[in-house]
PDB file of C-alpha atoms in Angstrom:
ATOM      1  CA  UNK N   1      41.111 -29.862  44.184  1.00 36.00           C
ATOM      2  CA  UNK N   2      43.019 -33.182  43.675  1.00 44.00           C
ATOM      3  CA  UNK N   3      44.494 -33.918  39.933  1.00 48.00           C
ATOM      4  CA  UNK N   4      42.654 -37.083  39.108  1.00 59.00           C
ATOM      5  CA  UNK N   5      44.828 -37.696  35.277  1.00 70.00           C
ATOM      6  CA  UNK N   6      46.457 -40.821  35.286  1.00 82.00           C
ATOM      7  CA  UNK N   7      49.885 -40.653  36.746  1.00 89.00           C
ATOM      8  CA  UNK N   8      52.124 -39.944  33.207  1.00 88.00           C
ATOM      9  CA  UNK N   9      48.976 -37.849  32.076  1.00 90.00           C
ATOM     10  CA  UNK N  10      49.530 -35.479  34.983  1.00 92.00           C
ATOM     11  CA  UNK N  11      53.004 -35.241  34.682  1.00 93.00           C
ATOM     12  CA  UNK N  12      53.205 -35.058  31.095  1.00 91.00           C
ATOM     13  CA  UNK N  13      50.788 -32.062  30.902  1.00 93.00           C
ATOM     14  CA  UNK N  14      53.130 -30.271  34.006  1.00 94.00           C
ATOM     15  CA  UNK N  15      56.242 -30.615  31.449  1.00 94.00           C
ATOM     16  CA  UNK N  16      54.273 -29.476  29.124  1.00 93.00           C
ATOM     17  CA  UNK N  17      53.796 -25.880  30.843  1.00 94.00           C
ATOM     18  CA  UNK N  18      55.537 -22.897  29.888  1.00 95.00           C
ATOM     19  CA  UNK N  19      57.135 -22.163  33.283  1.00 96.00           C
ATOM     20  CA  UNK N  20      58.426 -26.068  33.960  1.00 95.00           C
ATOM     21  CA  UNK N  21      59.579 -25.481  30.185  1.00 94.00           C
ATOM     22  CA  UNK N  22      61.100 -22.530  31.133  1.00 96.00           C
ATOM     23  CA  UNK N  23      62.814 -23.662  34.365  1.00 95.00           C
ATOM     24  CA  UNK N  24      64.417 -26.347  32.848  1.00 95.00           C
ATOM     25  CA  UNK N  25      65.965 -24.426  29.962  1.00 94.00           C
ATOM     26  CA  UNK N  26      68.025 -22.772  31.837  1.00 95.00           C
ATOM     27  CA  UNK N  27      70.201 -25.322  33.743  1.00 94.00           C
ATOM     28  CA  UNK N  28      73.142 -26.905  32.215  1.00 94.00           C
ATOM     29  CA  UNK N  29      74.906 -28.604  35.362  1.00 95.00           C
ATOM     30  CA  UNK N  30      75.723 -31.817  35.357  1.00 96.00           C
ATOM     31  CA  UNK N  31      74.893 -32.964  39.047  1.00 95.00           C
ATOM     32  CA  UNK N  32      77.511 -34.937  40.883  1.00 96.00           C
ATOM     33  CA  UNK N  33      76.978 -38.103  40.763  1.00 97.00           C
ATOM     34  CA  UNK N  34      77.108 -37.141  36.929  1.00 96.00           C
ATOM     35  CA  UNK N  35      80.107 -35.726  37.078  1.00 97.00           C
ATOM     36  CA  UNK N  36      81.863 -38.959  38.968  1.00 97.00           C
ATOM     37  CA  UNK N  37      80.116 -41.188  36.165  1.00 95.00           C
ATOM     38  CA  UNK N  38      80.697 -38.723  33.563  1.00 94.00           C
ATOM     39  CA  UNK N  39      84.918 -39.726  34.153  1.00 95.00           C
ATOM     40  CA  UNK N  40      84.325 -43.118  34.724  1.00 95.00           C
ATOM     41  CA  UNK N  41      83.319 -43.918  31.272  1.00 97.00           C
ATOM     42  CA  UNK N  42      85.003 -40.922  29.688  1.00 96.00           C
ATOM     43  CA  UNK N  43      87.696 -43.096  28.018  1.00 96.00           C
ATOM     44  CA  UNK N  44      85.141 -45.028  26.417  1.00 96.00           C
ATOM     45  CA  UNK N  45      82.918 -42.035  25.617  1.00 97.00           C
ATOM     46  CA  UNK N  46      84.070 -41.083  21.718  1.00 97.00           C
ATOM     47  CA  UNK N  47      83.075 -44.758  20.242  1.00 97.00           C
ATOM     48  CA  UNK N  48      79.674 -45.025  22.043  1.00 98.00           C
ATOM     49  CA  UNK N  49      76.038 -44.807  20.810  1.00 98.00           C
ATOM     50  CA  UNK N  50      74.089 -42.638  23.211  1.00 98.00           C
ATOM     51  CA  UNK N  51      70.678 -42.369  23.911  1.00 98.00           C
ATOM     52  CA  UNK N  52      69.428 -39.471  26.060  1.00 98.00           C
ATOM     53  CA  UNK N  53      66.041 -40.458  27.592  1.00 98.00           C
ATOM     54  CA  UNK N  54      63.919 -37.803  29.558  1.00 96.00           C
ATOM     55  CA  UNK N  55      66.284 -35.105  27.525  1.00 97.00           C
ATOM     56  CA  UNK N  56      63.771 -32.339  29.118  1.00 96.00           C
ATOM     57  CA  UNK N  57      64.630 -29.236  28.052  1.00 97.00           C
ATOM     58  CA  UNK N  58      68.600 -29.699  26.693  1.00 96.00           C
ATOM     59  CA  UNK N  59      70.665 -29.739  30.475  1.00 97.00           C
ATOM     60  CA  UNK N  60      72.787 -32.658  29.440  1.00 97.00           C
ATOM     61  CA  UNK N  61      72.904 -32.007  25.537  1.00 97.00           C
ATOM     62  CA  UNK N  62      75.893 -30.137  25.849  1.00 96.00           C
ATOM     63  CA  UNK N  63      77.871 -32.716  27.548  1.00 97.00           C
ATOM     64  CA  UNK N  64      77.384 -35.232  25.525  1.00 97.00           C
ATOM     65  CA  UNK N  65      76.739 -34.836  21.736  1.00 97.00           C
ATOM     66  CA  UNK N  66      80.486 -33.771  20.895  1.00 96.00           C
ATOM     67  CA  UNK N  67      82.023 -35.920  22.934  1.00 96.00           C
ATOM     68  CA  UNK N  68      79.904 -39.702  21.927  1.00 98.00           C
ATOM     69  CA  UNK N  69      80.023 -41.077  18.443  1.00 98.00           C
ATOM     70  CA  UNK N  70      76.854 -40.565  17.830  1.00 98.00           C
ATOM     71  CA  UNK N  71      73.585 -39.061  20.259  1.00 98.00           C
ATOM     72  CA  UNK N  72      69.947 -39.038  19.886  1.00 98.00           C
ATOM     73  CA  UNK N  73      67.838 -37.497  22.896  1.00 98.00           C
ATOM     74  CA  UNK N  74      64.389 -37.919  23.715  1.00 98.00           C
ATOM     75  CA  UNK N  75      61.307 -36.781  25.868  1.00 97.00           C
ATOM     76  CA  UNK N  76      58.053 -37.376  26.129  1.00 95.00           C
ATOM     77  CA  UNK N  77      57.118 -33.791  26.355  1.00 95.00           C
ATOM     78  CA  UNK N  78      56.875 -32.015  22.720  1.00 96.00           C
ATOM     79  CA  UNK N  79      57.661 -28.982  24.455  1.00 96.00           C
ATOM     80  CA  UNK N  80      60.681 -29.610  25.935  1.00 97.00           C
ATOM     81  CA  UNK N  81      61.889 -31.079  22.661  1.00 97.00           C
ATOM     82  CA  UNK N  82      60.868 -28.008  20.993  1.00 97.00           C
ATOM     83  CA  UNK N  83      62.970 -26.072  23.905  1.00 97.00           C
ATOM     84  CA  UNK N  84      65.888 -28.488  22.864  1.00 97.00           C
ATOM     85  CA  UNK N  85      66.174 -27.891  19.016  1.00 97.00           C
ATOM     86  CA  UNK N  86      65.509 -24.017  19.539  1.00 97.00           C
ATOM     87  CA  UNK N  87      68.425 -24.270  22.281  1.00 97.00           C
ATOM     88  CA  UNK N  88      70.997 -25.907  19.981  1.00 97.00           C
ATOM     89  CA  UNK N  89      70.698 -24.533  16.572  1.00 97.00           C
ATOM     90  CA  UNK N  90      73.483 -26.345  15.886  1.00 97.00           C
ATOM     91  CA  UNK N  91      72.495 -29.638  16.082  1.00 97.00           C
ATOM     92  CA  UNK N  92      70.537 -31.326  13.772  1.00 97.00           C
ATOM     93  CA  UNK N  93      66.904 -30.689  15.061  1.00 96.00           C
ATOM     94  CA  UNK N  94      66.224 -34.410  13.867  1.00 96.00           C
ATOM     95  CA  UNK N  95      68.471 -35.653  16.953  1.00 97.00           C
ATOM     96  CA  UNK N  96      65.635 -34.497  19.256  1.00 98.00           C
ATOM     97  CA  UNK N  97      62.999 -36.565  18.967  1.00 97.00           C
ATOM     98  CA  UNK N  98      59.244 -36.735  21.000  1.00 97.00           C
ATOM     99  CA  UNK N  99      58.700 -40.480  21.917  1.00 96.00           C
ATOM    100  CA  UNK N 100      58.472 -42.249  25.280  1.00 95.00           C
ATOM    101  CA  UNK N 101      60.481 -44.008  27.179  1.00 96.00           C
ATOM    102  CA  UNK N 102      58.175 -47.327  27.543  1.00 96.00           C
ATOM    103  CA  UNK N 103      58.270 -48.006  23.568  1.00 96.00           C
ATOM    104  CA  UNK N 104      60.988 -47.476  21.891  1.00 96.00           C
ATOM    105  CA  UNK N 105      60.268 -48.145  18.966  1.00 95.00           C
ATOM    106  CA  UNK N 106      62.261 -45.878  16.931  1.00 94.00           C
ATOM    107  CA  UNK N 107      65.347 -47.411  18.402  1.00 97.00           C
ATOM    108  CA  UNK N 108      67.080 -50.770  17.161  1.00 97.00           C
ATOM    109  CA  UNK N 109      67.977 -53.728  18.847  1.00 97.00           C
ATOM    110  CA  UNK N 110      71.892 -53.690  20.160  1.00 97.00           C
ATOM    111  CA  UNK N 111      71.962 -49.786  19.356  1.00 97.00           C
ATOM    112  CA  UNK N 112      73.245 -47.996  22.264  1.00 98.00           C
ATOM    113  CA  UNK N 113      76.084 -48.314  24.268  1.00 98.00           C
ATOM    114  CA  UNK N 114      74.991 -46.005  26.722  1.00 98.00           C
ATOM    115  CA  UNK N 115      72.006 -44.897  27.925  1.00 98.00           C
ATOM    116  CA  UNK N 116      70.910 -41.955  30.112  1.00 98.00           C
ATOM    117  CA  UNK N 117      67.820 -41.213  31.992  1.00 97.00           C
ATOM    118  CA  UNK N 118      68.255 -38.478  34.372  1.00 93.00           C
ATOM    119  CA  UNK N 119      66.474 -36.060  36.942  1.00 93.00           C
ATOM    120  CA  UNK N 120      64.614 -39.041  38.173  1.00 96.00           C
ATOM    121  CA  UNK N 121      62.339 -39.194  34.443  1.00 96.00           C
ATOM    122  CA  UNK N 122      62.295 -43.265  34.964  1.00 97.00           C
ATOM    123  CA  UNK N 123      59.820 -42.187  37.768  1.00 97.00           C
ATOM    124  CA  UNK N 124      57.175 -40.525  35.738  1.00 95.00           C
ATOM    125  CA  UNK N 125      54.822 -43.807  35.826  1.00 95.00           C
ATOM    126  CA  UNK N 126      53.931 -46.454  38.061  1.00 94.00           C
ATOM    127  CA  UNK N 127      55.485 -49.388  38.353  1.00 94.00           C
ATOM    128  CA  UNK N 128      54.359 -51.464  35.250  1.00 95.00           C
ATOM    129  CA  UNK N 129      55.709 -48.840  32.952  1.00 96.00           C
ATOM    130  CA  UNK N 130      58.809 -48.478  34.763  1.00 97.00           C
ATOM    131  CA  UNK N 131      59.452 -52.596  33.679  1.00 97.00           C
ATOM    132  CA  UNK N 132      58.752 -51.460  30.846  1.00 97.00           C
ATOM    133  CA  UNK N 133      61.094 -48.862  30.549  1.00 98.00           C
ATOM    134  CA  UNK N 134      63.949 -51.353  31.844  1.00 98.00           C
ATOM    135  CA  UNK N 135      63.115 -54.004  29.634  1.00 98.00           C
ATOM    136  CA  UNK N 136      63.494 -51.535  26.784  1.00 98.00           C
ATOM    137  CA  UNK N 137      67.237 -50.430  27.534  1.00 98.00           C
ATOM    138  CA  UNK N 138      67.587 -53.746  27.824  1.00 98.00           C
ATOM    139  CA  UNK N 139      66.678 -54.555  24.333  1.00 98.00           C
ATOM    140  CA  UNK N 140      67.551 -51.005  23.103  1.00 98.00           C
ATOM    141  CA  UNK N 141      71.239 -51.413  24.728  1.00 98.00           C
ATOM    142  CA  UNK N 142      74.423 -53.355  23.347  1.00 97.00           C
ATOM    143  CA  UNK N 143      75.751 -56.247  25.733  1.00 96.00           C
ATOM    144  CA  UNK N 144      78.410 -55.068  28.225  1.00 96.00           C
ATOM    145  CA  UNK N 145      77.252 -51.186  27.520  1.00 98.00           C
ATOM    146  CA  UNK N 146      75.835 -48.933  30.275  1.00 98.00           C
ATOM    147  CA  UNK N 147      72.437 -48.253  31.733  1.00 98.00           C
ATOM    148  CA  UNK N 148      72.624 -44.837  34.487  1.00 98.00           C
ATOM    149  CA  UNK N 149      69.730 -43.038  35.568  1.00 98.00           C
ATOM    150  CA  UNK N 150      68.396 -41.598  38.734  1.00 98.00           C
ATOM    151  CA  UNK N 151      65.996 -42.435  41.280  1.00 98.00           C
ATOM    152  CA  UNK N 152      63.499 -40.831  44.211  1.00 97.00           C
ATOM    153  CA  UNK N 153      64.940 -42.667  47.315  1.00 97.00           C
ATOM    154  CA  UNK N 154      61.778 -43.445  49.698  1.00 96.00           C
ATOM    155  CA  UNK N 155      64.224 -43.839  53.182  1.00 95.00           C
ATOM    156  CA  UNK N 156      65.320 -40.087  52.782  1.00 92.00           C
ATOM    157  CA  UNK N 157      61.569 -38.246  52.129  1.00 92.00           C
ATOM    158  CA  UNK N 158      59.864 -40.746  54.402  1.00 91.00           C
ATOM    159  CA  UNK N 159      60.847 -38.928  57.136  1.00 88.00           C
ATOM    160  CA  UNK N 160      59.264 -35.522  55.663  1.00 89.00           C
ATOM    161  CA  UNK N 161      56.046 -37.224  56.833  1.00 90.00           C
ATOM    162  CA  UNK N 162      56.828 -37.509  59.760  1.00 86.00           C
ATOM    163  CA  UNK N 163      55.625 -34.122  61.745  1.00 81.00           C
ATOM    164  CA  UNK N 164      58.442 -34.948  64.630  1.00 84.00           C
ATOM    165  CA  UNK N 165      61.166 -34.941  62.886  1.00 83.00           C
ATOM    166  CA  UNK N 166      60.340 -31.780  61.394  1.00 82.00           C
ATOM    167  CA  UNK N 167      60.416 -29.574  64.975  1.00 81.00           C
ATOM    168  CA  UNK N 168      63.679 -27.149  65.409  1.00 81.00           C
ATOM    169  CA  UNK N 169      65.366 -25.158  67.564  1.00 86.00           C
ATOM    170  CA  UNK N 170      64.309 -22.118  64.782  1.00 87.00           C
ATOM    171  CA  UNK N 171      60.551 -21.320  65.178  1.00 84.00           C
ATOM    172  CA  UNK N 172      60.439 -20.520  61.277  1.00 88.00           C
ATOM    173  CA  UNK N 173      61.933 -23.298  59.737  1.00 86.00           C
ATOM    174  CA  UNK N 174      59.510 -25.263  61.699  1.00 86.00           C
ATOM    175  CA  UNK N 175      56.907 -23.624  60.736  1.00 80.00           C
ATOM    176  CA  UNK N 176      57.573 -24.272  57.302  1.00 83.00           C
ATOM    177  CA  UNK N 177      58.932 -27.998  58.224  1.00 79.00           C
ATOM    178  CA  UNK N 178      55.363 -28.689  59.914  1.00 89.00           C
ATOM    179  CA  UNK N 179      53.134 -27.162  57.155  1.00 86.00           C
ATOM    180  CA  UNK N 180      55.329 -28.731  53.731  1.00 85.00           C
ATOM    181  CA  UNK N 181      55.415 -32.065  56.363  1.00 87.00           C
ATOM    182  CA  UNK N 182      51.004 -31.544  56.996  1.00 89.00           C
ATOM    183  CA  UNK N 183      51.144 -30.839  52.406  1.00 88.00           C
ATOM    184  CA  UNK N 184      52.754 -34.020  51.711  1.00 89.00           C
ATOM    185  CA  UNK N 185      50.291 -35.845  54.469  1.00 90.00           C
ATOM    186  CA  UNK N 186      47.355 -34.293  52.988  1.00 91.00           C
ATOM    187  CA  UNK N 187      47.940 -35.148  49.123  1.00 90.00           C
ATOM    188  CA  UNK N 188      48.705 -38.459  49.366  1.00 91.00           C
ATOM    189  CA  UNK N 189      46.028 -39.523  52.405  1.00 90.00           C
ATOM    190  CA  UNK N 190      45.122 -42.224  52.739  1.00 91.00           C
ATOM    191  CA  UNK N 191      48.849 -43.095  53.171  1.00 90.00           C
ATOM    192  CA  UNK N 192      51.144 -41.671  55.870  1.00 89.00           C
ATOM    193  CA  UNK N 193      54.858 -42.189  57.555  1.00 89.00           C
ATOM    194  CA  UNK N 194      53.785 -45.487  59.250  1.00 90.00           C
ATOM    195  CA  UNK N 195      52.885 -46.845  56.175  1.00 91.00           C
ATOM    196  CA  UNK N 196      55.559 -46.181  54.155  1.00 92.00           C
ATOM    197  CA  UNK N 197      57.867 -47.512  56.677  1.00 92.00           C
ATOM    198  CA  UNK N 198      56.856 -50.856  55.734  1.00 93.00           C
ATOM    199  CA  UNK N 199      57.094 -50.024  51.475  1.00 94.00           C
ATOM    200  CA  UNK N 200      59.470 -50.367  48.906  1.00 96.00           C
ATOM    201  CA  UNK N 201      58.259 -48.518  46.236  1.00 96.00           C
ATOM    202  CA  UNK N 202      55.430 -45.790  46.465  1.00 94.00           C
ATOM    203  CA  UNK N 203      53.982 -42.798  43.784  1.00 94.00           C
ATOM    204  CA  UNK N 204      53.960 -39.657  45.836  1.00 92.00           C
ATOM    205  CA  UNK N 205      52.986 -36.399  44.919  1.00 92.00           C
ATOM    206  CA  UNK N 206      55.249 -34.003  46.545  1.00 90.00           C
ATOM    207  CA  UNK N 207      56.574 -30.468  46.359  1.00 88.00           C
ATOM    208  CA  UNK N 208      58.306 -30.599  42.910  1.00 90.00           C
ATOM    209  CA  UNK N 209      56.660 -27.607  40.482  1.00 92.00           C
ATOM    210  CA  UNK N 210      54.187 -26.929  43.531  1.00 88.00           C
ATOM    211  CA  UNK N 211      53.147 -30.367  44.172  1.00 91.00           C
ATOM    212  CA  UNK N 212      51.484 -30.755  40.414  1.00 91.00           C
ATOM    213  CA  UNK N 213      53.452 -33.976  39.550  1.00 93.00           C
ATOM    214  CA  UNK N 214      52.917 -37.314  41.039  1.00 94.00           C
ATOM    215  CA  UNK N 215      56.841 -39.583  41.593  1.00 95.00           C
ATOM    216  CA  UNK N 216      57.847 -42.818  42.177  1.00 96.00           C
ATOM    217  CA  UNK N 217      59.991 -44.096  45.451  1.00 97.00           C
ATOM    218  CA  UNK N 218      61.738 -46.592  46.205  1.00 98.00           C
ATOM    219  CA  UNK N 219      64.762 -47.141  48.206  1.00 97.00           C
ATOM    220  CA  UNK N 220      68.389 -48.436  47.475  1.00 97.00           C
ATOM    221  CA  UNK N 221      67.503 -52.238  47.936  1.00 97.00           C
ATOM    222  CA  UNK N 222      64.404 -52.389  46.324  1.00 98.00           C
ATOM    223  CA  UNK N 223      66.047 -50.567  43.082  1.00 98.00           C
ATOM    224  CA  UNK N 224      68.567 -52.848  42.829  1.00 98.00           C
ATOM    225  CA  UNK N 225      66.647 -56.267  43.133  1.00 98.00           C
ATOM    226  CA  UNK N 226      64.157 -54.898  40.158  1.00 98.00           C
ATOM    227  CA  UNK N 227      67.610 -54.054  38.035  1.00 98.00           C
ATOM    228  CA  UNK N 228      68.798 -57.681  38.472  1.00 97.00           C
ATOM    229  CA  UNK N 229      65.394 -58.819  38.203  1.00 97.00           C
ATOM    230  CA  UNK N 230      65.776 -57.271  34.949  1.00 97.00           C
ATOM    231  CA  UNK N 231      68.748 -58.856  33.935  1.00 96.00           C
ATOM    232  CA  UNK N 232      70.662 -55.505  34.610  1.00 98.00           C
ATOM    233  CA  UNK N 233      74.033 -56.432  36.464  1.00 97.00           C
ATOM    234  CA  UNK N 234      77.041 -54.863  38.605  1.00 96.00           C
ATOM    235  CA  UNK N 235      75.374 -51.933  40.143  1.00 97.00           C
ATOM    236  CA  UNK N 236      76.591 -48.942  41.002  1.00 98.00           C
ATOM    237  CA  UNK N 237      75.444 -46.602  43.458  1.00 98.00           C
ATOM    238  CA  UNK N 238      75.781 -42.653  44.057  1.00 98.00           C
ATOM    239  CA  UNK N 239      74.917 -39.971  46.248  1.00 97.00           C
ATOM    240  CA  UNK N 240      73.407 -37.600  43.738  1.00 96.00           C
ATOM    241  CA  UNK N 241      74.545 -34.939  46.249  1.00 95.00           C
ATOM    242  CA  UNK N 242      78.625 -35.326  47.186  1.00 97.00           C
ATOM    243  CA  UNK N 243      79.061 -37.953  43.653  1.00 96.00           C
ATOM    244  CA  UNK N 244      80.428 -40.450  46.220  1.00 97.00           C
ATOM    245  CA  UNK N 245      79.330 -44.076  45.920  1.00 98.00           C
ATOM    246  CA  UNK N 246      77.469 -45.703  48.315  1.00 98.00           C
ATOM    247  CA  UNK N 247      78.992 -49.866  48.544  1.00 97.00           C
ATOM    248  CA  UNK N 248      77.190 -50.770  51.304  1.00 97.00           C
ATOM    249  CA  UNK N 249      73.292 -51.325  52.006  1.00 95.00           C
ATOM    250  CA  UNK N 250      74.041 -49.319  55.472  1.00 97.00           C
ATOM    251  CA  UNK N 251      75.742 -46.099  53.558  1.00 97.00           C
ATOM    252  CA  UNK N 252      72.681 -46.615  51.202  1.00 96.00           C
ATOM    253  CA  UNK N 253      70.103 -46.205  54.203  1.00 94.00           C
ATOM    254  CA  UNK N 254      71.471 -44.029  56.032  1.00 95.00           C
ATOM    255  CA  UNK N 255      72.464 -41.465  53.018  1.00 96.00           C
ATOM    256  CA  UNK N 256      69.219 -38.852  53.298  1.00 94.00           C
ATOM    257  CA  UNK N 257      70.188 -37.708  49.851  1.00 96.00           C
ATOM    258  CA  UNK N 258      66.426 -37.452  48.271  1.00 94.00           C
ATOM    259  CA  UNK N 259      67.709 -39.529  45.191  1.00 96.00           C
ATOM    260  CA  UNK N 260      70.123 -41.455  44.152  1.00 98.00           C
ATOM    261  CA  UNK N 261      71.959 -42.296  41.090  1.00 98.00           C
ATOM    262  CA  UNK N 262      72.382 -45.899  39.675  1.00 98.00           C
ATOM    263  CA  UNK N 263      75.023 -47.672  37.230  1.00 98.00           C
ATOM    264  CA  UNK N 264      74.869 -50.347  35.986  1.00 98.00           C
ATOM    265  CA  UNK N 265      75.847 -52.469  33.000  1.00 98.00           C
ATOM    266  CA  UNK N 266      73.545 -54.278  30.050  1.00 97.00           C
ATOM    267  CA  UNK N 267      73.563 -58.013  29.424  1.00 92.00           C
TER     268      UNK N 267
END
């Protein structure tokens, strides 16, 4: 039976299941794009007040908590925050807060020099709520500060809906690809490959955590436009897998990473 919960409730429930909390609890490495961005910001980190949104079970904590001037981490899944507090007993437990990125009332205006929303956390809500998150980041971020986040890349993902592109000389690989593509088409019916090609963004049921999530996918050009409309500037785009900056629209469209990283300045 297909889940009928709203996207945010569905995803929040999924992120509080024991197996998903355990999965995120064993992650600790930064992704290649994060390594690149961290190196770029390194000279300023020691003076920065940082807000780590969607911290999950603490993958990013050890990389920042003792590096920045001030650190606070927020997640909408209470079990994830509890996992952080258990995982990092040396850190003040008040550092980790259950909260919603759409309503950061616990954070003062102009309080943060660096806001991070990694691992596609911003993709767990619908378009209207995503815009609320961007507005909240603008409110809590200091002018000239940085906002970094990752988001699913619709241009790369749409090919998984095209059955013709799942064929391979390897029969086993072809079978697996066709099964996955068939599931994606069935779970997202009536939206399919042809319809996705005409869209700038869309909320999709994907294979994450055994198809238990609905997540927002967007094309790079549309994401840049969304950020600029929300008041962000100097948007840079990075390959998730290589950490290389994708400077031109042609590079971004050609990139087959299933998500991209964005770094921008707060106005």
